[in-house]
Coordinates of C-alpha atoms and ligand atoms in Angstrom, one line a residue:
M1 CA 0.0 0.0 0.0
Y2 CA 2.9 2.3 0.6
Q3 CA 5.5 2.2 -2.2
D4 CA 8.7 3.8 -1.0
Y5 CA 10.6 2.9 2.1
P6 CA 13.6 4.9 3.2
E7 CA 16.8 3.1 4.0
R8 CA 17.0 1.5 7.4
P9 CA 18.3 4.2 9.8
A10 CA 21.7 3.4 11.4
E11 CA 20.1 3.4 14.9
A12 CA 17.5 0.8 14.0
A13 CA 18.0 -2.9 14.6
A14 CA 17.8 -5.5 11.8
D15 CA 14.0 -5.8 12.4
W16 CA 13.8 -2.0 12.2
T17 CA 12.9 -1.4 15.8
V18 CA 14.3 1.6 17.7
P19 CA 14.0 2.8 21.3
Q20 CA 10.9 4.9 21.7
N21 CA 12.9 7.4 23.8
W22 CA 9.7 8.4 25.6
A23 CA 11.5 11.0 27.8
H24 CA 12.4 12.9 24.6
Y25 CA 8.8 13.9 23.7
S26 CA 8.2 17.6 24.3
A27 CA 5.3 19.2 26.2
T28 CA 3.9 20.2 22.7
D29 CA 4.1 16.5 21.5
H30 CA 2.1 15.3 24.6
R31 CA -0.4 18.2 24.1
V32 CA -1.0 17.1 20.5
W33 CA -1.8 13.6 21.7
D34 CA -4.1 14.9 24.4
T35 CA -6.0 17.2 21.9
L36 CA -6.5 14.4 19.4
F37 CA -7.5 12.0 22.1
A38 CA -10.1 14.3 23.6
Q39 CA -11.5 15.0 20.2
Q40 CA -11.9 11.4 19.3
A41 CA -13.0 10.3 22.8
K42 CA -15.9 12.7 22.4
L43 CA -16.8 11.8 18.8
L44 CA -16.5 8.0 18.8
P45 CA -19.0 6.7 21.4
G46 CA -22.0 5.5 19.4
R47 CA -20.1 5.5 16.2
V48 CA -17.3 3.0 16.9
A49 CA -17.5 -0.7 17.6
P50 CA -17.9 -1.2 21.3
E51 CA -14.8 -3.5 21.3
F52 CA -12.7 -0.5 20.4
L53 CA -13.9 1.5 23.4
D54 CA -13.3 -1.5 25.6
G55 CA -9.7 -1.6 24.3
L56 CA -9.2 2.1 25.1
D57 CA -10.4 1.4 28.6
V58 CA -8.5 -1.8 29.5
L59 CA -5.3 -0.3 28.0
R60 CA -5.9 2.9 30.0
L61 CA -5.2 5.0 26.9
S62 CA -7.0 8.0 28.4
K63 CA -4.1 8.6 30.6
P64 CA -2.6 12.0 29.6
G65 CA 0.3 12.1 27.2
I66 CA 1.7 9.9 24.5
P67 CA 1.7 6.3 25.9
D68 CA 5.0 4.6 26.9
F69 CA 5.1 1.5 24.7
D70 CA 6.7 -0.6 27.4
E71 CA 3.9 0.1 29.8
L72 CA 1.3 -0.4 27.1
S73 CA 2.8 -3.7 26.1
E74 CA 2.8 -4.9 29.6
V75 CA -1.0 -4.6 29.9
L76 CA -1.6 -5.7 26.3
T77 CA 0.6 -8.8 26.6
K78 CA -1.5 -10.0 29.6
R79 CA -4.7 -9.7 27.5
T80 CA -3.7 -11.1 24.2
G81 CA 0.0 -11.7 24.0
W82 CA 0.6 -8.7 21.8
Q83 CA 3.3 -6.1 22.2
V84 CA 3.8 -2.7 20.7
V85 CA 7.3 -2.1 19.3
A86 CA 8.8 1.3 18.2
V87 CA 9.8 1.9 14.6
P88 CA 10.9 5.0 12.8
G89 CA 7.9 5.1 10.4
L90 CA 6.9 2.9 7.6
V91 CA 8.9 -0.3 7.4
P92 CA 9.3 -2.7 4.4
E93 CA 6.4 -5.2 3.9
D94 CA 8.4 -8.3 4.9
V95 CA 9.5 -6.7 8.1
F96 CA 6.0 -5.5 8.8
F97 CA 4.5 -8.9 8.3
E98 CA 7.2 -10.7 10.3
H99 CA 6.3 -8.4 13.3
L100 CA 2.6 -9.1 13.0
A101 CA 3.1 -12.8 12.6
N102 CA 4.8 -12.7 15.9
R103 CA 2.2 -10.6 17.7
R104 CA 4.3 -7.4 17.7
F105 CA 2.6 -4.3 16.4
P106 CA 5.2 -1.8 14.9
A107 CA 4.2 1.7 15.9
G108 CA 5.8 4.9 14.6
I109 CA 7.2 7.1 17.3
F110 CA 6.8 10.5 15.5
I111 CA 3.8 12.7 16.3
R112 CA 2.2 15.2 14.0
K113 CA 2.7 19.0 14.5
P114 CA -0.1 21.1 16.1
D115 CA -0.8 22.7 12.7
E116 CA -1.6 19.4 11.0
L117 CA -4.0 17.8 13.4
D118 CA -6.4 16.3 10.8
Y119 CA -4.4 15.3 7.8
I120 CA -1.1 13.5 7.9
S121 CA 0.7 11.9 4.9
A122 CA 2.4 9.1 7.0
P123 CA 1.1 7.2 10.0
D124 CA 2.3 8.8 13.3
V125 CA 2.1 7.5 16.8
F126 CA -1.5 8.8 17.2
H127 CA -2.7 6.8 14.2
D128 CA -0.7 3.7 15.1
V129 CA -1.4 3.6 18.8
F130 CA -4.8 5.2 19.1
G131 CA -6.1 3.8 15.8
H132 CA -4.6 0.2 15.8
V133 CA -3.8 -0.9 19.4
P134 CA -7.2 -0.9 21.1
L135 CA -8.5 -3.7 19.0
L136 CA -5.4 -5.7 19.7
A137 CA -6.8 -6.1 23.2
H138 CA -9.7 -8.1 21.6
P139 CA -8.9 -11.8 21.4
V140 CA -10.5 -12.4 18.0
F141 CA -9.2 -9.3 16.3
A142 CA -5.8 -10.0 17.8
D143 CA -5.8 -13.4 16.1
Y144 CA -6.9 -11.8 12.9
M145 CA -3.9 -9.4 12.9
Q146 CA -1.5 -12.3 13.4
A147 CA -3.2 -14.4 10.7
Y148 CA -2.8 -11.4 8.4
G149 CA 0.9 -11.2 9.1
Q150 CA 1.3 -14.9 8.4
G151 CA -0.7 -14.5 5.2
G152 CA 1.5 -11.5 4.3
L153 CA 4.6 -13.6 4.6
R154 CA 3.0 -16.2 2.3
S155 CA 1.8 -13.6 -0.2
L156 CA 5.4 -12.6 -0.8
E157 CA 6.1 -16.1 -2.2
F158 CA 3.2 -15.7 -4.6
G159 CA 4.1 -12.2 -5.6
A160 CA 0.6 -11.2 -4.5
I161 CA 1.3 -8.7 -1.8
H162 CA -0.7 -5.9 -3.5
K163 CA -3.8 -8.1 -3.6
L164 CA -3.4 -9.0 0.1
A165 CA -2.7 -5.3 1.0
R166 CA -6.3 -4.5 -0.2
L167 CA -7.6 -6.8 2.5
Y168 CA -5.7 -4.8 5.1
W169 CA -6.8 -1.5 3.7
Y170 CA -10.5 -2.3 3.6
T171 CA -10.6 -4.0 7.0
V172 CA -7.8 -3.0 9.4
E173 CA -7.6 0.6 8.1
F174 CA -11.0 1.4 6.7
G175 CA -13.4 -1.2 7.9
L176 CA -17.0 -0.9 9.1
V177 CA -18.9 -3.5 11.1
Q178 CA -22.6 -4.2 11.4
G179 CA -23.6 -3.5 15.0
A180 CA -26.9 -4.2 16.8
D181 CA -28.0 -0.6 16.1
G182 CA -26.4 0.2 12.7
L183 CA -23.0 0.4 11.1
K184 CA -20.0 1.1 13.4
L185 CA -16.4 2.1 12.7
Y186 CA -13.5 -0.1 13.4
G187 CA -10.7 0.8 10.9
A188 CA -7.7 2.6 12.3
G189 CA -7.5 5.1 9.4
I190 CA -11.1 6.1 10.2
V191 CA -11.1 6.2 14.0
S192 CA -7.9 8.2 14.1
S193 CA -9.3 10.9 11.8
R194 CA -11.9 13.4 13.1
S195 CA -13.3 14.2 9.6
E196 CA -13.3 10.6 8.3
S197 CA -15.0 9.4 11.5
I198 CA -17.9 11.5 10.4
F199 CA -17.7 11.0 6.6
A200 CA -17.4 7.2 6.7
L201 CA -20.6 6.8 8.6
D202 CA -22.8 9.8 7.7
D203 CA -21.8 11.1 4.2
P204 CA -24.1 10.1 1.3
S205 CA -21.1 10.0 -1.1
P206 CA -19.4 6.6 -0.5
N207 CA -20.7 3.1 -1.2
R208 CA -21.1 0.9 1.8
L209 CA -20.9 -2.7 0.7
G210 CA -21.0 -6.2 2.3
F211 CA -17.5 -7.7 2.9
D212 CA -16.5 -10.5 0.5
L213 CA -12.9 -11.6 0.5
T214 CA -12.5 -12.1 -3.3
R215 CA -14.4 -8.9 -4.0
V216 CA -12.2 -6.9 -1.6
M217 CA -9.0 -8.3 -3.0
R218 CA -10.0 -7.3 -6.5
T219 CA -10.9 -3.7 -5.5
K220 CA -8.5 -0.8 -6.0
Y221 CA -8.3 1.8 -3.3
R222 CA -7.2 5.4 -2.9
I223 CA -4.6 6.7 -0.5
D224 CA -5.0 10.4 -1.1
D225 CA -8.5 11.2 0.1
Y226 CA -11.6 9.7 1.8
Q227 CA -12.5 6.2 0.5
Q228 CA -15.3 5.9 -2.1
N229 CA -16.2 2.4 -0.8
Y230 CA -16.3 1.0 2.7
F231 CA -16.8 -2.7 3.2
V232 CA -19.0 -3.9 6.1
I233 CA -18.2 -7.1 8.1
N234 CA -20.8 -8.9 10.3
S235 CA -18.3 -9.5 13.1
F236 CA -14.6 -9.9 13.8
A237 CA -15.2 -13.6 14.0
Q238 CA -16.3 -13.5 10.3
L239 CA -13.0 -11.8 9.4
L240 CA -10.9 -14.3 11.4
D241 CA -12.8 -17.3 10.0
V242 CA -12.5 -16.3 6.4
T243 CA -8.8 -15.6 6.8
L244 CA -8.1 -18.9 8.5
N245 CA -10.3 -21.0 6.3
T246 CA -9.2 -19.7 2.9
D247 CA -6.4 -21.4 1.0
F248 CA -4.8 -18.2 -0.4
G249 CA -2.7 -20.1 -3.0
P250 CA -5.7 -21.0 -5.3
L251 CA -7.3 -17.7 -4.5
Y252 CA -4.2 -15.8 -5.8
D253 CA -4.4 -17.9 -9.0
E254 CA -8.1 -17.0 -9.4
L255 CA -7.4 -13.3 -8.7
A256 CA -4.7 -13.4 -11.4
R257 CA -7.4 -14.3 -13.9
L258 CA -9.9 -11.8 -12.8
D259 CA -9.9 -8.1 -13.6
D260 CA -9.4 -5.5 -10.9
I261 CA -12.5 -3.7 -9.9
E262 CA -12.5 0.1 -10.2
I263 CA -12.9 2.1 -7.1
A264 CA -16.5 3.2 -7.1
T265 CA -18.1 0.3 -8.9
V266 CA -21.1 -1.4 -7.5
L267 CA -21.6 -5.0 -8.8
P268 CA -24.9 -6.9 -9.2
D269 CA -23.8 -9.4 -6.5
D270 CA -22.8 -6.8 -3.9
R271 CA -24.8 -6.6 -0.7
V272 CA -25.5 -2.9 -0.7
Y273 CA -25.9 -1.1 2.6
T274 CA -25.9 2.3 1.0
R275 CA -25.3 3.2 -2.6
G276 CA -23.1 6.3 -2.7
T277 CA -23.9 9.4 -4.7
Q278 CA -20.1 9.9 -5.1
A279 CA -20.9 13.6 -4.9
Y280 CA -17.9 14.3 -2.7
A281 CA -15.4 12.4 -4.9
R282 CA -16.8 14.2 -8.0
S283 CA -16.5 17.6 -6.3
R284 CA -12.9 16.8 -5.5
A285 CA -12.1 15.6 -9.0
A286 CA -13.5 18.8 -10.5
Ligands
HBI1 N1 4.8 -0.1 8.2 N2 5.0 1.1 10.2 C1 4.3 0.5 9.2 N3 2.9 0.5 9.3 C2 2.1 0.0 8.4 O1 0.9 0.0 8.5 C3 2.7 -0.7 7.3 C4 4.1 -0.7 7.2 N4 4.7 -1.3 6.1 C5 3.9 -2.0 5.1 C6 2.4 -1.9 5.3 N5 1.9 -1.2 6.3 C7 1.5 -2.4 4.3 O2 2.1 -2.5 3.1 C8 0.9 -3.9 4.4 O3 -0.1 -4.2 5.1 C9 0.4 -4.3 3.1
FE2 FE1 -2.5 2.1 9.9

């Protein structure tokens, strides 16, 4: 999903981990975290999957300031065996998958500046920790993330990483889940963004379609703006089951024979929750 990786910095280990150097964050850095946290903590109840709020709670993420990864890992490990490790930023895919497959989530240590609170071009510590870590405290989602990492390592052998990356994009980053009282957010790219937390649920522009593994792995995505499609799962168990019970080798063969699906297309077989007007996307293209 991300094309260019910098060289491994001299201070990083072979697996790209670095010390978090928590004591080096400035008062401004901590204030940025607190501002973003307060904003999302107010916005998300009722919009986000309850498992995410439970995760914030059990991991005590409301404690002021940027979390110390060692403290966070201690609580998380007791719950689900996951750890949070510090990395300089984006890491190469094989390194990323190797961490996930071993229940380590690589989180960037950098935090955005106070003048770029809503839009960032690379994932920072707020996106990585606030967005991704709460659901790692949920046993089923925790298993899904590991299964994804294991699948990622296998996808490298098939040269199919860009197909598998679509699964990550449309679930872990931008997924919606059907709740008892309507659609809920769970993707980290959505829940860590004030504006997309509103857009993904309320805006008439995007399509909201039922999740189907093959369909998702055929569908292009955009990295430069709000999504034009969101895919809706029934439960985290559905996501884990389909990942564990699919033989990805034959699926990659099948995908190689099928055309990619353009971003905003709705197919006859899609389970349509909302058919988008695409008005927002059109206004941005104009
Ligand atoms: N590195 N730090 C970091 N965070 C990511 O989310 C990430 C990455 N490297 C590769 C990657 N994501 C994706 O390419 C894969 O899931 C497909
Ligand atoms: Fe992310």
